[in-house]
Coordinates of C-alpha atoms and ligand atoms in Angstrom, one line a residue:
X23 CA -27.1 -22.4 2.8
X24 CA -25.1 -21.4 5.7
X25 CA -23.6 -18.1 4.0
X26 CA -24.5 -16.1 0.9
X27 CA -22.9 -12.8 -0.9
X28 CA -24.8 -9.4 -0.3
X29 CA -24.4 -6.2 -1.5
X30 CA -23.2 -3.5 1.0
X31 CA -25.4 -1.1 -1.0
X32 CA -28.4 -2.1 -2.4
X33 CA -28.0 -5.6 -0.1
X34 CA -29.2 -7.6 -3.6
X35 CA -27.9 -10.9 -2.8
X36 CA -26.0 -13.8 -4.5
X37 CA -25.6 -17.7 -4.4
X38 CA -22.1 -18.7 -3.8
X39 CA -22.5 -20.7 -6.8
X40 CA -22.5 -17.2 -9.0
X41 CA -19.0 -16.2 -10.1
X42 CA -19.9 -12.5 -9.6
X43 CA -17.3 -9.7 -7.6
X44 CA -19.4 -6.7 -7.7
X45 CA -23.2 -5.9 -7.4
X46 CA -25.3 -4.8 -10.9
X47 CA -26.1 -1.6 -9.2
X48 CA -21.5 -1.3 -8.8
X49 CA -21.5 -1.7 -4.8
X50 CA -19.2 -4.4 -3.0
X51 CA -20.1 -7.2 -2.1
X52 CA -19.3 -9.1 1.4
X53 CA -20.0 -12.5 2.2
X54 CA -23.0 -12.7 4.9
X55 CA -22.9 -15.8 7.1
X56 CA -26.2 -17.1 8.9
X57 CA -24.5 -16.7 12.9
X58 CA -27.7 -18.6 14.1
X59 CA -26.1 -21.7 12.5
X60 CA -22.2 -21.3 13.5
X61 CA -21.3 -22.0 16.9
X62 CA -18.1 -21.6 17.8
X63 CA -16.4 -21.2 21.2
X64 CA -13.1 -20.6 23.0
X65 CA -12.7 -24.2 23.6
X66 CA -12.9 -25.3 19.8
X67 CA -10.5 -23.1 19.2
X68 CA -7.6 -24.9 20.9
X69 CA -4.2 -26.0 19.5
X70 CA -1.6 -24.1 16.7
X71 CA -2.7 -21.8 15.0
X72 CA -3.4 -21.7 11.0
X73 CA -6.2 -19.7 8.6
X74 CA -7.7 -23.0 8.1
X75 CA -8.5 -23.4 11.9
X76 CA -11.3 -20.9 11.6
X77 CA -13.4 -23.2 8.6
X78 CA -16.5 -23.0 10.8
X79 CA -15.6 -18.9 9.4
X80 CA -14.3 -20.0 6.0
X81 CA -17.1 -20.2 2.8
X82 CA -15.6 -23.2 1.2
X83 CA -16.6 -26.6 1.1
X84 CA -13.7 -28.5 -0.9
X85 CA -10.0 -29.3 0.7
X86 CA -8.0 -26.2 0.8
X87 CA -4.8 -25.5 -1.4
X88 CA -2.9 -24.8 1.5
X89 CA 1.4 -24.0 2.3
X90 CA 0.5 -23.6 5.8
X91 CA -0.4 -20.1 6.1
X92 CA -1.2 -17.7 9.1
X93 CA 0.3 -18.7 12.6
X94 CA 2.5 -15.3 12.0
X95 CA 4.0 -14.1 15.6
X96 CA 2.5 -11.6 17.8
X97 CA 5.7 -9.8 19.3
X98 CA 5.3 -7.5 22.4
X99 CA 7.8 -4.9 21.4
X100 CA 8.8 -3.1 24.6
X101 CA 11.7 -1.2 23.4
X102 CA 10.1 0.2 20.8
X103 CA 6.8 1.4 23.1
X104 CA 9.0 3.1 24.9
X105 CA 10.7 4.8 22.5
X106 CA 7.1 6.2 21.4
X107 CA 6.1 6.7 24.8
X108 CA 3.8 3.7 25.0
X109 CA 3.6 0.7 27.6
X110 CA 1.5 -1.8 25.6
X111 CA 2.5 -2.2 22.0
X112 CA 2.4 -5.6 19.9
X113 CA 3.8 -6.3 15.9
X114 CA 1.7 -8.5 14.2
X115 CA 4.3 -9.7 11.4
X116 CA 2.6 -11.0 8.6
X117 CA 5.8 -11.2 7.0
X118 CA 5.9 -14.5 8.3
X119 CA 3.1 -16.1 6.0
X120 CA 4.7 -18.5 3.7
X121 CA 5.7 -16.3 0.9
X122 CA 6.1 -13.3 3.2
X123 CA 2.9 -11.4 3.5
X124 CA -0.1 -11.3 4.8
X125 CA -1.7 -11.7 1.1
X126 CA -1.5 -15.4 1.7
X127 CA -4.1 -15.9 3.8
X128 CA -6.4 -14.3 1.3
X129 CA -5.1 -16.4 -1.6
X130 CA -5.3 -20.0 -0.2
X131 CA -8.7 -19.1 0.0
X132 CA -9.4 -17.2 -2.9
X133 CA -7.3 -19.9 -4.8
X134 CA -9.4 -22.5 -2.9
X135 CA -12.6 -21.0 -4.1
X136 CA -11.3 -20.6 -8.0
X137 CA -11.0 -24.5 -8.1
X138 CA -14.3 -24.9 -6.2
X139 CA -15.6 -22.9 -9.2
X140 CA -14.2 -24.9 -11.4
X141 CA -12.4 -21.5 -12.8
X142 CA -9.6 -22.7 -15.2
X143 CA -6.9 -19.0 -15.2
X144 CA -6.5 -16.8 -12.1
X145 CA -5.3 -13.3 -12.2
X146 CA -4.9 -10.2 -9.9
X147 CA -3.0 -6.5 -10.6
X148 CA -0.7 -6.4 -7.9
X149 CA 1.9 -3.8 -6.6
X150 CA 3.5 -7.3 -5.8
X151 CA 3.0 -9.1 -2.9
X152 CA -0.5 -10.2 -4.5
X153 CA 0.8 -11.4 -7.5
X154 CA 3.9 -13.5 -5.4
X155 CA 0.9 -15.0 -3.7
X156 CA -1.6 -15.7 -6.0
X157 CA 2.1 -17.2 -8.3
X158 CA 2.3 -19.4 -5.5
X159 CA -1.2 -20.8 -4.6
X160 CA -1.5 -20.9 -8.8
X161 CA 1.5 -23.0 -8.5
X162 CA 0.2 -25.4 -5.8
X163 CA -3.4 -25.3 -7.1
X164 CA -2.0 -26.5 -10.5
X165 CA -3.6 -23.3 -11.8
X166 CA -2.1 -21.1 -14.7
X167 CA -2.0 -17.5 -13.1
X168 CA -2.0 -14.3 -15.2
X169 CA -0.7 -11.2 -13.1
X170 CA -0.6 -7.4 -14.4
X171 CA 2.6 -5.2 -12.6
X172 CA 2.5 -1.4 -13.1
X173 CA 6.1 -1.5 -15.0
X174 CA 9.5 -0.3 -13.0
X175 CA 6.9 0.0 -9.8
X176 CA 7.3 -3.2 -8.0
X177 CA 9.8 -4.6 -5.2
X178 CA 12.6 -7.2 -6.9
X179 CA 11.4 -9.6 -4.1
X180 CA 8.2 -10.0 -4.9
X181 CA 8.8 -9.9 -8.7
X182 CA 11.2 -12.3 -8.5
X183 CA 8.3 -14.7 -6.7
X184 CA 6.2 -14.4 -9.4
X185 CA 8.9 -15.0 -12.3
X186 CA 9.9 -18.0 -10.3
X187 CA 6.2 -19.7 -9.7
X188 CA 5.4 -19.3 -12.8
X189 CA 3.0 -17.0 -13.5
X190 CA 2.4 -15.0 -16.6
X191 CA 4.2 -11.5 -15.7
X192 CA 2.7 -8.4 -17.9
X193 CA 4.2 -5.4 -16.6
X194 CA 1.6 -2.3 -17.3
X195 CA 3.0 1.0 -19.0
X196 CA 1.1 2.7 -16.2
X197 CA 0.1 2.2 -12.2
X198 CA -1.5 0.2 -10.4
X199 CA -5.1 1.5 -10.4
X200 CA -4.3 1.0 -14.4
X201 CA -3.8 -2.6 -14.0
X202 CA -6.7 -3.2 -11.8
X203 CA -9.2 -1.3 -14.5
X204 CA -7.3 -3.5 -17.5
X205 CA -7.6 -6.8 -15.6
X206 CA -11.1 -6.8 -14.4
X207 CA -11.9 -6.1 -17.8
X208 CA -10.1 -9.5 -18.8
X209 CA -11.2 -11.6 -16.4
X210 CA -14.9 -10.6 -17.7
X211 CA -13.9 -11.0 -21.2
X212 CA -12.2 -14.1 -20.7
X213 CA -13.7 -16.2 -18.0
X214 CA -10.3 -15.3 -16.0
X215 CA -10.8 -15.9 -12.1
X216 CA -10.1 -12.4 -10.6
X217 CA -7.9 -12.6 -7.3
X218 CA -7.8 -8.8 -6.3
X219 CA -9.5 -7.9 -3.2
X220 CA -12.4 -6.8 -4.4
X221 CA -13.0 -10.6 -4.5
X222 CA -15.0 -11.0 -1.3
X223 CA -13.6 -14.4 -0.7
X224 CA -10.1 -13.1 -0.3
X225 CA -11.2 -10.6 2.5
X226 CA -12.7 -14.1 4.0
X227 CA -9.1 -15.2 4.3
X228 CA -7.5 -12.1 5.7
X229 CA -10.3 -11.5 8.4
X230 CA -8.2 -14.7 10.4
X231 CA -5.7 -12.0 11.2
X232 CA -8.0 -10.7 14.0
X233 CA -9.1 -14.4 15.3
X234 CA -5.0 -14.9 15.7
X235 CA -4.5 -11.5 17.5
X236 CA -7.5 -11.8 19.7
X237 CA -6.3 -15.5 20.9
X238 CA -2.9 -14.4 21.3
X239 CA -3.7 -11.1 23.6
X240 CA -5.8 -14.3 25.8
X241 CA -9.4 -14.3 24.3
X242 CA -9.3 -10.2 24.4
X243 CA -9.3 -7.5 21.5
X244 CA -6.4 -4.8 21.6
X245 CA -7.7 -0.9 22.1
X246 CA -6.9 0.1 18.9
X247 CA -5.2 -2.1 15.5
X248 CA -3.0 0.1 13.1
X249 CA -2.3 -1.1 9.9
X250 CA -0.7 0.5 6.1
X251 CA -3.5 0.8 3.6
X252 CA -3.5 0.4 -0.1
X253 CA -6.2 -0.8 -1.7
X254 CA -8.4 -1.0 1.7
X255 CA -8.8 -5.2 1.9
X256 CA -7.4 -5.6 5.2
X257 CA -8.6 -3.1 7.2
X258 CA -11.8 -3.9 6.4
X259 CA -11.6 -7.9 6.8
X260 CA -9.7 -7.7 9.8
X261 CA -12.6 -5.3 10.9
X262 CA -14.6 -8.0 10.1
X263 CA -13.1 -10.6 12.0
X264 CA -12.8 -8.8 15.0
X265 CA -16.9 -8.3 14.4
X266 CA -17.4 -12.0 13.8
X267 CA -16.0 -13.0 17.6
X268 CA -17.3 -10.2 19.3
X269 CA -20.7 -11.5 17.9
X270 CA -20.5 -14.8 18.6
X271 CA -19.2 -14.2 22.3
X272 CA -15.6 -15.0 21.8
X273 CA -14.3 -11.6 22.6
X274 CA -16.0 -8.5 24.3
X275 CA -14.8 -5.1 22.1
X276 CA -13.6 -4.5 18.7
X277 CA -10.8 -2.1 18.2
X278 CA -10.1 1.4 16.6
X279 CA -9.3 0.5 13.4
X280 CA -6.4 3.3 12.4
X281 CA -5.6 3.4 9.1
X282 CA -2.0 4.6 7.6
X283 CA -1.3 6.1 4.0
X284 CA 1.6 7.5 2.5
X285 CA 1.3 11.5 1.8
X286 CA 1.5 10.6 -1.8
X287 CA -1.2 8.1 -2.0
X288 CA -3.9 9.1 0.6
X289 CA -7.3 9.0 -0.8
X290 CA -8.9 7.4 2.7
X291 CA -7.6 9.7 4.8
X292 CA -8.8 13.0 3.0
X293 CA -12.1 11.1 3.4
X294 CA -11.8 11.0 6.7
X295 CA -10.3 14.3 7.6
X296 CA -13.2 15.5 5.2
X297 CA -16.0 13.3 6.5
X298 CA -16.6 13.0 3.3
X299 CA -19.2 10.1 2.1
X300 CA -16.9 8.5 -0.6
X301 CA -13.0 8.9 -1.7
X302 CA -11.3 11.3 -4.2
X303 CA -9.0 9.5 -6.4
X304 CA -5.9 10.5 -6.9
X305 CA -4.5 10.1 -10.4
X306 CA -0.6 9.9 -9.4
X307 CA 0.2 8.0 -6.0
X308 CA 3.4 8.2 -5.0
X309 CA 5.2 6.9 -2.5
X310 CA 8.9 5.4 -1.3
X311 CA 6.5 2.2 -0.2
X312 CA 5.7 0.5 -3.9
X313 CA 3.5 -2.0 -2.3
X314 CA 0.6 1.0 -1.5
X315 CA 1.2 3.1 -4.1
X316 CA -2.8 3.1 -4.8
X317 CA -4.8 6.4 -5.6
X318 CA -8.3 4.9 -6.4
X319 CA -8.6 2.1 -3.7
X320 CA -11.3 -0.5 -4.7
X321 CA -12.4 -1.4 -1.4
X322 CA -12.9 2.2 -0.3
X323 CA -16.6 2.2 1.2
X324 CA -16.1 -1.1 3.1
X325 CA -12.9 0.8 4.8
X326 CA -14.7 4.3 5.8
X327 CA -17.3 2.6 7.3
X328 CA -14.5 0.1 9.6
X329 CA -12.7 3.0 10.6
X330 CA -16.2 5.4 11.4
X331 CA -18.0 2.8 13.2
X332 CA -15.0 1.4 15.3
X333 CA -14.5 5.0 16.8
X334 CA -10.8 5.1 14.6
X335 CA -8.8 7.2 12.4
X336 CA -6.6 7.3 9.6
X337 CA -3.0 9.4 9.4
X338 CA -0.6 9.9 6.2
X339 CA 2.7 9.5 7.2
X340 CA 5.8 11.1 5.0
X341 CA 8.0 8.3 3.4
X342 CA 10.9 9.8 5.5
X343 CA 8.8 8.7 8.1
X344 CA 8.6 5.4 6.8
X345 CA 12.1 4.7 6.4
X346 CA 12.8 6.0 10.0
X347 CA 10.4 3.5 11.4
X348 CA 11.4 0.7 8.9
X349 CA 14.9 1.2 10.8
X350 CA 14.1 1.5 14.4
X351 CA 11.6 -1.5 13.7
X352 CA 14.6 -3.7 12.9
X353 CA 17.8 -2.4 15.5
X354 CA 15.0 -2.0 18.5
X355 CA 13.2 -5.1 17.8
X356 CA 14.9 -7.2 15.5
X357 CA 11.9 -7.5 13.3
X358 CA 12.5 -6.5 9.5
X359 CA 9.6 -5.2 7.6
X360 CA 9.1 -3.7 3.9
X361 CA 8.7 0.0 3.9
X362 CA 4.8 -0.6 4.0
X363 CA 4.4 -2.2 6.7
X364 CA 6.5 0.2 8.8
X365 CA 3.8 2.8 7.7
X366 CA 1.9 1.2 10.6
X367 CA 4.5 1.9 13.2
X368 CA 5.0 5.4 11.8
X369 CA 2.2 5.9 12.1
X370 CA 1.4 5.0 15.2
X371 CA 4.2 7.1 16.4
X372 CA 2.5 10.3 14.6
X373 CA -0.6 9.7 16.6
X374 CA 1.1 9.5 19.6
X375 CA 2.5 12.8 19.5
X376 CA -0.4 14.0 18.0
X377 CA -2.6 13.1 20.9
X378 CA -4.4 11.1 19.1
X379 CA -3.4 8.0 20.3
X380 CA -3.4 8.0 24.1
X381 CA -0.5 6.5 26.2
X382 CA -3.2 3.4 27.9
X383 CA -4.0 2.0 24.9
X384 CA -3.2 -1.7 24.3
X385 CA -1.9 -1.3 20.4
X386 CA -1.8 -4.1 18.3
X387 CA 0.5 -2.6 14.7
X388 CA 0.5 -5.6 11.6
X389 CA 3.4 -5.3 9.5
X390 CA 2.1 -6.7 6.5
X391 CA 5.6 -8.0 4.6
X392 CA 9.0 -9.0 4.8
X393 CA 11.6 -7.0 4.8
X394 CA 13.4 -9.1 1.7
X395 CA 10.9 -8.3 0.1
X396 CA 12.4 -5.5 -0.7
X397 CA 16.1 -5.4 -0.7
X398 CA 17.3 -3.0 -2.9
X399 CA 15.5 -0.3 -1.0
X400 CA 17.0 -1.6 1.6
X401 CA 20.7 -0.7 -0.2
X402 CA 19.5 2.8 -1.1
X403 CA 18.9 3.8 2.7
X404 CA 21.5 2.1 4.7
X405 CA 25.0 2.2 4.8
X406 CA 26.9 0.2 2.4
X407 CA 28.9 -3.0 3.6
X408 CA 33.3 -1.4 4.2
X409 CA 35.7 -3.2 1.3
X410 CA 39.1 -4.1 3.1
X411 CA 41.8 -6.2 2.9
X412 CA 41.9 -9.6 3.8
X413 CA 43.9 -8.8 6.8
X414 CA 43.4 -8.7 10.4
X415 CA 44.8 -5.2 10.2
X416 CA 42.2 -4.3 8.2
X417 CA 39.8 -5.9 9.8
X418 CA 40.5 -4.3 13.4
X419 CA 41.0 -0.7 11.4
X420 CA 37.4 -0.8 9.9
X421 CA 36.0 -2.2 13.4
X422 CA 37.5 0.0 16.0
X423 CA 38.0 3.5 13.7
X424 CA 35.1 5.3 12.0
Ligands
LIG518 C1 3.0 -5.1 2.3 O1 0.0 -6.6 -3.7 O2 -2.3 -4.1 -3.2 O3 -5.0 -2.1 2.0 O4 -1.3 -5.7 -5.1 O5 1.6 -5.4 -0.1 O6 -5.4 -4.5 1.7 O7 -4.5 -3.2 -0.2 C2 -0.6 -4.8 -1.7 C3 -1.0 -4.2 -0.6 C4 -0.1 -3.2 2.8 C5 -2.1 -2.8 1.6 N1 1.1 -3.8 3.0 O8 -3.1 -3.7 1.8 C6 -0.8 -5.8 -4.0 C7 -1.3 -4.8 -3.0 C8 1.7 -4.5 2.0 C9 1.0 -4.7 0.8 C10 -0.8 -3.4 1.7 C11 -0.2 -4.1 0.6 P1 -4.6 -3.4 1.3

């Protein structure tokens, strides 16, 4: 068998036959590959990218249900590292997955493996963009999905999605870490397929984020990768993927991996600034950004151990912060990002005058979603459009006077 599941605690393992997401003893488990068998070089790596180009990286065996994801746009974003006092600064926009996050490439494989299981319902909590995804690949999979929303707490965007695919939408009287407890408990009661991230094979998905940036930055690792976190997947399966091709030779460093939270959902960075062996959970996140409103993330562990060993760091950032970022994000740079994703750049900007961050550094920031996913957030911080006449008159007045 060329890969197995292990857990990062007690390191009992699992056959990828076993529809299992956690250890007996309650650790996570990661998928373990046997490297001796993979060979993979530069040169096999040619032509456009996609998540499925990395199978050789991939543990499934059947035909994926795939819309075509990753290939997302690396955008060098000069403007904007000037304006933060920076001379090498990329966006990773994972908005541009086909339903507008990065959540996809984790689905088309997670959804991949649930068939391969032969798992009949998939489900996930979401603060949204999970539950538009795992709507979608249900949808394409042929697969009924089940998703559980914390009620009132998620973007119209991505609720909208997962109306639209078809899923079966139970909003939660509660939050998110609420709907994760409640729907790991029905996927064990009722043979559902979870599709949160504490699903291994997800984080086996999301991990091609770091094959993409390293080929587009020419076969080399950026300094230092700063990203939002909510529940902790992607930081730690980008960590992962960076690992994975500085092991098998592709690429020669791995980078800081700098985590951003909200102020009002931060468990991982009070770990952090407390070197403190586990997290604190904190019993109401809030935050202007819905999609990481998360006080108890699941994949905590795997994330304090990316950031400590890569040499990073993690920041909170206030959600003024956010929405300042959000904007000079989309009138420097033209990209538009949810309030999440401009965490990252936030963030980044924190660090900077901080110290942290030093002014060298090759910085690669993902923004994880669209900006439509998110629209009426988008009405509640920007001016609203000027009612006139139909008249030229009224037309010049509104241009030309304030
Ligand atoms: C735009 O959809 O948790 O740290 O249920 O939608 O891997 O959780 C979303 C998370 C960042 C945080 N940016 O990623 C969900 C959900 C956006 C997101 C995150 C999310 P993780």
């Amino acid at each position: 068998m060329l890969y197995h599941l292990e857990c990062i605690e007690c390191h009992k393992k699992y056959k990828p036959s076993e529809v299992v997401y956690t250890c007996t003893c309650g650790g996570l488990l990661d998928v373990v590959y046997d490297y001796s068998k993979i060979h993979l070089t530069k040169k096999d790596l040619k032509g456009p990218l996609s998540v499925w180009k990395y199978r050789a990286l991939i543990p499934v065996e059947r035909e994926p249900v795939s819309l075509n994801e990753g290939g997302t746009p690396l955008y060098r974003v000069d403007r904007l590292a000037k304006n933060l006092g920076l001379k090498d600064v990329y966006v990773k926009h994972e908005g541009m997955n086909p339903t507008g996050s990065f959540k996809d490439r984790g689905m088309t494989v997670g959804v991949t493996k649930a068939l391969e299981l032969g798992m009949k319902t998939v489900a996930c909590a979401s603060t949204g963009n999970t539950s538009a995804s795992l709507a979608v690949y249900g949808a394409k999979a042929g697969v009924p999905a089940v998703v559980l929303l914390p009620s009132g707490k998620v973007a119209l965007g991505k609720l909208a999605q997962a109306l639209m695919h078809g899923a079966k939408v139970l909003s939660i009287r509660g939050n998110f870490d609420d709907a994760l407890k409640l729907v790991r408990d029905l996927c064990d009661r009722e043979g559902f397929y979870l599709l949160n991230s504490v699903n291994p094979y997800r984080l086996e998905g999301q991990k091609t984020i770091a094959f993409e940036i390293a080929d587009q930055l020419g076969w080399k690792a950026p300094d230092r990768l700063v990203l939002p976190v909510g529940n902790a997947g992607n930081i730690t399966a980008i960590y992962k993927g960076f690992k994975e091709f500085k092991r098998l030779g592709i690429i020669d460093s791995v980078p800081k991996m700098t985590g951003i939270q909200a102020e009002g959902a931060s468990p991982i960075v009070r770990a952090i600034k407390n070197n403190a062996a586990a997290i604190t959970p904190e019993g109401k996140p809030e935050t202007v950004a819905t999609a990481i409103r998360i006080g108890n993330p699941v994949n905590a562990i795997k994330a304090l151990i990316a950031i400590r060993e890569s040499g990073g760091t993690a920041e909170t950032v206030s959600d003024d912060e956010i929405i300042r970022a959000q904007q000079e994000l989309a009138a420097l740079e033209g990209i538009g990002v949810e309030p999440a994703s401009a965490s990252s750049i936030a963030g980044l900007r924190k660090l900077v005058d901080m110290g942290v961050i030093d002014r060298d550094e090759t910085v690669v920031c993902v923004t994880t979603g669209h900006l439509l996913k998110d629209s009426e957030h988008v009405l509640s911080v920007c001016p609203r459009p000027i009612e006139i006449d139909a008249t030229i008159e009224a037309v010049r007045k509104a241009v030309f006077e304030n």
